[in-house]
Amino acid sequence: MLDTLGNLKRTHYAGALRAAHEGQSVVLMGWVARRRDLGNLIFIDLRDREGIAQIVFNKDQSPSTHAKAETLRSEFVVAIEGRVVRRGKANPEIATGEVEVVASALHILNTSATPPFVIEDEINASEETRLRYRYLDLRRAKPQANLALRHKVILEIRNAMSELGFYEVETPMLTRATPEGARDYLVPSRVHPGQFYALPQSPQIFKQILMISGLDRYFQIARCFRDEDLRADRQPDFTQLDVEMSFARPDDVFEVIEQVMQRTMRVIGAEVPAPFRRMLHKDAIRRYGSDKPDLRFGMELADVTPLFEPARETLKFEGSVFALAATGGAALSRKQLDELAEKAKAFGARAMYTIKVARERIASALAKNLGDDAVKKIAEAAGAKTGDLVVAVAAQKQIKGTDAAALVTGQMRLHLAEKLGILRSPEVSNRWEFVWLTGFPLFEWSTTENRWVPAQHPFTGIVEEDLDKLETAPWEVRSKGYDLVLNGVELGSGSVRIHRADVQARIFRAIGLSDEQAKQ
């Protein structure tokens, strides 16, 4: 028969016990993680959200409690009354390893069937099984720590934003569809049959209403919904820090976000200097082949198109050729180089060429078409050193208005950094490299819609000098948008908003919206 909680009240978390608690009487509650029966002594590991504590049931001291402990199995829910004592031999593997609790009473609050997998950090269960038994998976220390960290980060963000003069405002979840980067989730209206609400992709319109209402500084830990294909960094619903400021320049926004990020990083024990690095979008593409560059390591790109020009017809490529020097890549085997070429084609390369930089010579099949001198210059342009592998990539002319060869070479840069173990090296994996990306194009070409579409959203401000190009050369128009990137991951994006109605109308017309559609 199960016990009831009655008037029993927990005094401590099991995982919070330390040597300072020695001699104290405690009441602990949690789950049985492990049980070891040594005859007169039964040991269990009691688990709660703070960690593990060892509980001892001594037959000589409390026969009835010991007998009850013999029935315990993994994941039973129990309450323990007892006294904290020093262990005979400390366990340095756990935070509570200096002490244990000698039980004087055991209350079995619930039993458990044998779980489908052991509740430990390292498990072999499939993702499907873990999701089916999510409540068991979340009992593990790692997911618990992740949720605790998330709480601490959000709390620090709220405190920081409040101290910087921002008000937290909750905006409506049921709204009308607005043109953004994905499809909307629709909710049918009971009151208005045949009509639908849209779940917000972001609180875009509402926060702009708050700004023109004079609120000045707003933030929200906002839930957003986007109907798009799943990826590792894309989910149907997610949470974001949403911020809006009045009368602000990009530098004002950067200063606020940098302070928030510095405080957030301290939660995980990391100090990052500010101001963060700044980089133009075109320079990020040219140097790293990405609009979210990972700056923890080198291997920068070099445009070597002029050195390939004499053999353009022979090599049968169009567009540009970009190259990089893969640190230590000269040791790759012929088979590995063939696999590398297949990977480049999968990324969109028309052709990939390699140059091995050895101590004695620089070797490449390119010498037959370009000559030894040109091959040497390509290696020098890529900054290759002895032991490096130069990878040169040719691709189609453009992808969404950006040099395709640069983008493919940028993907090869990341692939090689992973393959050669560069990303796993301590000098890279322990670094935090923030960078602000600015100078984005306002539009990008949609091959599916056969028209120019906003690269970010249709309310993004325009660099004033480019206003005259809006109708005549939209591909040259620069936006006042910006992205914050950390270690090759886009953390967030933003922009200065358009505040002139005539400019906003021109933007809507440029993306194919009529004046009537825009007013809706």
XYZ file of C-alpha atoms in Angstrom:
520
model
C 0.000 0.000 0.000
C 1.321 3.422 -0.959
C 2.034 6.084 1.630
C 0.549 9.562 1.602
C 2.441 12.789 1.964
C 0.318 13.875 4.911
C 1.958 16.718 6.822
C 5.439 15.798 5.622
C 7.330 18.831 4.293
C 10.560 18.745 2.318
C 13.425 20.541 4.074
C 16.192 20.294 1.455
C 16.805 19.316 -2.141
C 18.741 16.043 -2.277
C 21.282 17.445 -4.727
C 21.886 20.504 -2.530
C 23.296 18.650 0.496
C 26.878 19.533 1.423
C 29.347 18.967 4.260
C 27.886 22.016 6.027
C 24.644 20.048 6.563
C 26.377 17.323 8.606
C 24.341 16.404 11.693
C 21.105 17.969 10.445
C 17.809 16.106 10.275
C 16.363 16.350 6.780
C 13.309 15.386 4.759
C 14.076 14.661 1.103
C 11.742 13.822 -1.783
C 12.495 12.510 -5.237
C 13.009 9.485 -7.466
C 15.063 6.344 -6.887
C 17.848 6.513 -9.462
C 19.720 3.388 -8.367
C 19.525 0.749 -5.606
C 22.345 -1.435 -4.219
C 21.575 -4.199 -1.696
C 24.549 -5.263 0.489
C 22.555 -7.290 2.993
C 22.386 -5.327 6.241
C 22.917 -2.120 4.265
C 20.837 -0.915 1.330
C 21.987 2.146 -0.606
C 19.873 4.186 -2.992
C 20.709 7.222 -5.074
C 17.878 9.696 -4.574
C 17.444 12.078 -7.508
C 15.701 15.439 -7.668
C 16.197 18.455 -9.903
C 19.321 19.576 -8.009
C 21.172 16.268 -8.306
C 21.833 12.998 -6.470
C 22.205 12.152 -2.771
C 23.143 8.757 -1.353
C 20.670 7.329 1.175
C 21.621 4.498 3.563
C 19.132 2.055 5.103
C 20.755 0.241 8.046
C 19.008 -2.947 9.189
C 20.533 -2.739 12.672
C 19.305 0.832 13.229
C 15.843 0.594 11.632
C 14.746 -2.916 10.640
C 11.294 -1.855 9.404
C 12.681 0.925 7.215
C 15.319 -1.480 5.853
C 12.637 -4.056 5.039
C 10.604 -1.429 3.209
C 13.689 -0.347 1.246
C 14.036 -3.902 -0.084
C 10.914 -3.270 -2.199
C 12.326 -0.154 -3.894
C 13.006 -0.172 -7.640
C 14.196 2.395 -10.165
C 11.978 5.483 -10.516
C 9.883 4.823 -7.411
C 8.794 8.162 -5.938
C 9.790 8.398 -2.273
C 10.128 10.697 0.718
C 13.042 10.099 3.104
C 13.460 11.204 6.713
C 16.969 10.942 8.086
C 20.194 12.520 9.310
C 23.110 13.843 7.264
C 26.452 12.185 8.072
C 29.943 12.258 6.611
C 30.744 9.475 4.182
C 33.509 7.072 5.086
C 34.973 7.652 1.625
C 33.987 10.726 -0.354
C 32.775 10.456 -3.956
C 34.338 13.310 -5.965
C 32.131 12.523 -8.983
C 29.031 14.169 -7.486
C 28.469 17.458 -5.668
C 26.995 15.691 -2.624
C 29.863 13.210 -2.484
C 31.120 14.200 0.986
C 27.887 13.242 2.771
C 25.082 10.707 2.849
C 21.748 10.447 4.645
C 21.070 7.663 7.145
C 17.341 7.010 6.750
C 15.067 6.739 9.763
C 11.812 6.608 7.793
C 10.825 5.763 4.219
C 7.571 6.814 2.555
C 6.812 5.219 -0.834
C 4.606 7.760 -2.583
C 4.357 5.895 -5.890
C 5.749 2.878 -7.698
C 6.994 2.667 -11.268
C 7.086 0.140 -14.076
C 10.535 -0.630 -15.461
C 11.433 2.404 -17.613
C 12.179 1.836 -21.333
C 15.676 3.284 -20.861
C 17.980 4.048 -17.957
C 17.686 7.621 -16.701
C 21.328 8.639 -17.199
C 23.232 11.279 -19.157
C 24.429 8.815 -21.798
C 21.611 6.658 -23.147
C 21.167 4.498 -26.243
C 17.447 5.087 -26.690
C 16.222 6.273 -30.080
C 14.891 9.781 -30.536
C 11.401 8.358 -31.103
C 11.519 6.501 -27.780
C 12.853 9.549 -25.940
C 10.060 11.727 -27.354
C 7.404 9.121 -26.566
C 8.598 9.081 -22.956
C 9.555 12.738 -22.820
C 8.768 12.992 -19.109
C 11.408 10.313 -18.451
C 13.955 11.865 -20.807
C 13.600 15.211 -19.027
C 14.512 13.606 -15.703
C 18.108 13.271 -16.908
C 20.641 15.741 -15.552
C 21.495 17.330 -18.909
C 17.943 18.357 -19.929
C 17.336 19.560 -16.368
C 20.498 21.678 -16.548
C 19.441 23.071 -19.941
C 16.064 24.161 -18.574
C 17.710 25.707 -15.515
C 20.163 27.604 -17.737
C 17.340 28.819 -19.968
C 15.535 30.173 -16.910
C 18.660 31.986 -15.695
C 19.344 33.472 -19.135
C 15.776 34.773 -19.539
C 15.830 36.179 -16.009
C 19.107 37.998 -16.740
C 17.697 39.346 -20.010
C 14.613 40.690 -18.228
C 16.706 42.340 -15.533
C 19.094 43.859 -18.075
C 16.337 45.213 -20.317
C 14.493 46.721 -17.355
C 17.657 48.443 -16.132
C 18.201 49.845 -19.639
C 14.774 51.512 -19.578
C 12.684 48.997 -21.528
C 9.096 48.014 -20.712
C 7.994 44.412 -21.174
C 4.665 44.271 -23.031
C 2.737 41.171 -24.101
C 1.230 41.509 -27.576
C -1.772 39.576 -29.013
C -1.321 35.992 -30.196
C -4.345 36.013 -32.507
C -3.879 38.536 -35.281
C -4.150 38.955 -39.052
C -1.555 37.739 -41.527
C 1.246 40.141 -42.452
C 3.919 39.613 -45.145
C 6.947 38.034 -43.460
C 9.464 35.299 -44.163
C 7.291 32.165 -43.900
C 3.739 30.875 -44.160
C 1.277 31.595 -41.367
C -0.441 29.171 -39.035
C -4.166 29.859 -39.298
C -6.792 29.529 -36.566
C -10.463 29.413 -37.644
C -12.791 31.927 -36.021
C -15.929 30.548 -34.346
C -17.567 33.976 -34.248
C -16.841 34.729 -37.924
C -17.284 31.459 -39.876
C -15.001 31.140 -42.885
C -12.510 33.651 -41.515
C -9.215 32.960 -39.788
C -6.763 34.440 -37.350
C -3.030 34.072 -37.987
C -0.553 33.210 -35.257
C 2.209 35.854 -35.249
C 5.509 35.138 -37.016
C 6.766 38.035 -34.898
C 5.101 40.908 -33.009
C 6.113 43.197 -35.896
C 3.016 45.361 -36.276
C 2.198 45.526 -32.569
C 5.602 46.760 -31.487
C 5.510 49.453 -34.166
C 2.131 50.536 -32.785
C 3.746 50.755 -29.346
C 6.501 52.973 -30.737
C 4.155 55.427 -32.427
C 2.153 55.407 -29.180
C 5.187 56.891 -27.432
C 6.281 53.874 -25.340
C 9.864 54.527 -26.564
C 11.500 51.251 -25.458
C 9.755 47.871 -25.598
C 10.824 44.259 -25.198
C 9.114 40.901 -24.989
C 10.149 37.285 -24.553
C 7.911 36.519 -27.510
C 6.421 33.291 -28.785
C 6.494 33.148 -32.587
C 5.000 30.704 -35.105
C 6.238 29.969 -38.619
C 4.942 27.286 -40.949
C 8.200 26.278 -42.629
C 10.229 23.134 -43.203
C 11.943 21.747 -40.123
C 15.713 22.111 -39.773
C 18.128 21.937 -36.863
C 17.683 25.690 -36.321
C 14.074 26.010 -37.535
C 11.018 25.009 -35.516
C 7.291 25.666 -36.003
C 7.144 27.646 -32.761
C 10.000 29.297 -30.917
C 10.834 31.995 -28.398
C 12.788 35.147 -29.195
C 13.863 38.325 -27.456
C 11.894 40.987 -29.309
C 13.066 44.604 -28.991
C 11.978 47.947 -30.399
C 13.385 51.441 -29.787
C 12.255 54.911 -30.848
C 14.576 57.613 -32.195
C 17.418 55.098 -32.366
C 20.360 54.687 -34.705
C 21.834 51.228 -35.396
C 24.701 52.057 -33.031
C 22.189 52.680 -30.223
C 20.662 49.246 -30.794
C 24.105 47.631 -30.954
C 25.081 49.182 -27.624
C 21.945 47.875 -25.892
C 22.195 44.358 -27.308
C 25.915 44.154 -26.549
C 25.247 44.961 -22.891
C 22.498 42.333 -22.755
C 24.710 39.726 -24.441
C 27.621 40.451 -22.102
C 25.387 39.864 -19.087
C 23.858 36.768 -20.670
C 27.284 35.281 -21.418
C 28.325 35.793 -17.798
C 25.528 33.392 -16.833
C 27.565 30.629 -18.498
C 30.828 31.959 -17.073
C 32.103 33.670 -20.234
C 33.409 37.222 -20.552
C 33.151 38.827 -23.997
C 34.594 42.243 -24.873
C 32.495 45.032 -26.362
C 31.968 46.703 -28.740
C 31.565 43.676 -30.988
C 33.292 43.492 -34.338
C 31.481 45.042 -37.343
C 31.571 43.688 -40.904
C 29.845 44.601 -44.160
C 27.737 41.885 -45.763
C 29.752 42.035 -48.992
C 33.018 41.638 -47.055
C 31.651 38.635 -45.165
C 30.758 36.974 -48.479
C 34.105 37.863 -50.046
C 36.257 36.773 -47.094
C 34.255 33.900 -45.584
C 31.660 32.919 -48.185
C 28.848 33.366 -45.687
C 26.503 36.022 -44.322
C 27.013 34.449 -40.884
C 30.780 33.954 -40.745
C 32.505 31.843 -38.108
C 35.438 34.050 -37.073
C 37.014 31.623 -34.608
C 39.456 30.388 -37.241
C 41.117 31.727 -40.388
C 41.046 29.970 -43.774
C 39.792 33.140 -45.464
C 38.714 33.052 -49.094
C 40.626 34.592 -51.984
C 39.121 35.575 -55.347
C 41.505 33.905 -57.820
C 39.342 34.363 -60.931
C 41.998 36.393 -62.822
C 44.525 33.561 -62.400
C 42.056 31.115 -63.980
C 41.056 33.364 -66.900
C 43.641 31.951 -69.392
C 42.100 28.481 -69.001
C 38.412 29.451 -68.783
C 37.503 27.774 -72.076
C 39.690 24.727 -71.409
C 38.332 24.182 -67.901
C 34.802 25.061 -69.072
C 33.646 27.131 -66.116
C 31.631 30.326 -65.868
C 31.425 32.828 -63.060
C 34.126 33.262 -60.435
C 36.690 31.015 -58.781
C 37.401 31.321 -55.058
C 40.107 29.504 -53.133
C 41.082 28.832 -49.525
C 43.962 27.137 -47.732
C 42.809 24.261 -45.509
C 45.193 24.057 -42.562
C 46.935 20.656 -42.542
C 44.832 19.434 -45.472
C 47.790 18.242 -47.572
C 47.700 14.998 -45.572
C 44.319 14.018 -47.047
C 44.391 10.857 -49.169
C 43.295 10.526 -52.782
C 40.060 8.899 -51.636
C 39.406 11.730 -49.187
C 40.007 14.299 -51.934
C 37.495 12.503 -54.162
C 34.968 12.625 -51.312
C 35.751 16.322 -50.932
C 35.002 16.919 -54.613
C 31.655 15.136 -54.248
C 30.827 17.308 -51.253
C 31.654 20.450 -53.268
C 29.307 19.339 -56.044
C 26.581 18.702 -53.476
C 27.044 22.305 -52.311
C 26.619 23.526 -55.912
C 30.157 23.659 -57.321
C 30.647 23.174 -61.064
C 34.237 22.104 -60.426
C 36.746 21.832 -57.582
C 40.523 21.979 -57.908
C 43.168 21.198 -55.291
C 46.773 22.182 -54.705
C 48.936 20.347 -52.163
C 51.600 22.516 -50.560
C 54.464 20.218 -49.534
C 57.911 21.091 -48.209
C 59.614 20.231 -51.479
C 57.058 21.433 -54.020
C 53.551 22.604 -54.797
C 51.646 19.847 -56.585
C 48.438 20.202 -58.600
C 46.878 18.860 -61.788
C 46.045 22.504 -62.551
C 49.642 23.065 -63.636
C 48.848 21.354 -66.946
C 46.292 24.069 -67.834
C 47.554 27.096 -65.909
C 51.285 26.506 -65.535
C 53.409 26.177 -62.389
C 53.697 29.927 -61.880
C 49.908 30.454 -61.799
C 49.466 27.496 -59.429
C 52.039 29.000 -57.089
C 50.279 32.386 -57.206
C 46.926 30.747 -56.375
C 48.508 29.107 -53.317
C 50.051 32.423 -52.273
C 46.733 34.274 -52.744
C 45.046 31.750 -50.441
C 47.783 32.242 -47.827
C 48.831 28.584 -47.960
C 51.669 27.272 -45.817
C 53.579 24.001 -45.921
C 51.206 21.125 -45.170
C 48.090 22.989 -46.343
C 45.638 22.021 -49.056
C 44.399 24.762 -51.364
C 40.819 24.189 -52.498
C 39.565 26.261 -55.440
C 35.883 26.238 -56.385
C 34.133 27.312 -59.577
C 30.351 27.688 -59.596
C 27.511 29.330 -61.487
C 27.467 33.095 -61.602
C 25.060 34.011 -58.807
C 22.724 32.636 -56.160
C 20.077 35.213 -55.147
C 22.325 37.983 -56.408
C 25.429 36.760 -54.537
C 28.555 35.217 -56.079
C 27.872 31.469 -56.071
C 31.552 30.455 -56.031
C 32.088 32.444 -52.833
C 29.059 30.832 -51.155
C 30.084 27.290 -52.119
C 33.680 27.901 -51.030
C 32.330 29.231 -47.737
C 30.457 25.969 -47.209
C 33.635 24.050 -48.038
C 35.489 26.168 -45.473
C 33.144 25.000 -42.711
C 33.152 21.400 -43.957
C 36.961 21.279 -44.017
C 37.216 22.895 -40.584
C 35.007 20.114 -39.225
C 36.708 17.318 -41.179
C 40.223 18.410 -40.180
C 39.275 18.768 -36.507
C 39.824 22.530 -36.454
C 36.417 23.262 -34.887
C 37.086 20.723 -32.132
C 40.477 22.139 -31.172
C 40.509 23.923 -27.769
C 41.752 27.209 -29.240
C 38.660 27.309 -31.497
C 35.932 25.501 -29.536
C 36.506 27.638 -26.417
C 36.254 30.991 -28.241
C 33.261 33.310 -28.514
C 33.390 35.545 -31.603
C 30.522 38.005 -31.997
C 30.155 40.119 -35.132
C 27.556 42.578 -36.419
C 26.771 42.192 -40.134
C 25.557 45.353 -41.897
C 25.077 46.635 -45.448
C 22.711 43.873 -46.566
C 20.941 44.138 -49.924
C 17.347 45.270 -49.477
C 16.008 42.740 -52.004
C 16.830 39.256 -53.197
C 15.611 37.553 -56.359
C 13.040 34.787 -55.925
C 13.392 32.192 -58.679
C 10.091 30.577 -57.666
C 8.109 33.844 -57.764
C 10.257 35.397 -60.519
C 10.407 38.757 -58.759
C 12.339 40.758 -56.198
C 11.332 40.021 -52.602
C 12.466 41.637 -49.327
C 15.665 40.044 -48.069
C 14.442 40.684 -44.523
C 10.945 42.206 -44.350
C 9.133 44.986 -46.248
C 9.523 47.545 -43.445
C 13.334 47.596 -43.479
C 14.828 51.052 -43.927
C 16.856 52.044 -46.998
C 20.250 53.689 -47.136
C 19.274 57.208 -48.267
C 21.813 57.376 -51.102
C 20.161 54.353 -52.744
C 16.596 55.709 -52.898
C 16.970 56.695 -56.569
C 17.810 53.073 -57.469
C 14.634 51.631 -55.972
C 12.776 51.331 -59.290
C 15.729 51.234 -61.704
C 18.307 48.984 -59.976
C 16.702 47.281 -56.963
C 19.560 44.761 -56.721
C 21.912 47.601 -55.776
C 19.745 49.025 -52.982
C 21.245 48.575 -49.515
C 19.164 48.153 -46.400
C 19.551 49.462 -42.868
C 19.297 45.918 -41.600
C 21.792 44.119 -39.402
C 22.437 40.634 -38.053
C 24.209 39.538 -34.887
C 26.317 36.421 -35.467
C 28.110 34.265 -32.901
C 30.535 31.524 -33.984
C 28.829 31.150 -37.354
C 25.279 31.131 -35.945
C 22.834 33.960 -36.604
C 21.542 34.920 -33.155
C 19.248 37.685 -34.271
C 18.488 40.367 -36.805
C 16.936 43.785 -36.901
C 16.691 47.002 -38.842
C 15.861 50.670 -38.797
C 12.213 50.952 -39.878
C 10.834 52.994 -42.732
C 9.082 56.045 -41.281
C 8.113 57.785 -44.538
C 4.791 56.719 -46.074
C 5.908 57.556 -49.619
C 9.009 55.350 -49.329
C 6.963 52.525 -47.807
C 4.521 52.716 -50.726
C 7.419 52.476 -53.203
C 8.716 49.391 -51.393
C 5.315 47.698 -51.568
C 5.083 48.450 -55.288
C 8.624 47.129 -55.837
C 7.650 43.742 -54.370
C 4.475 43.543 -56.450
C 1.846 44.763 -53.972
C -0.762 47.167 -55.287
C -1.658 50.266 -53.291
C -4.982 48.610 -52.417
C -3.265 45.434 -51.174
C -0.813 47.480 -49.119
C -3.640 49.374 -47.403
C -5.239 46.103 -46.324
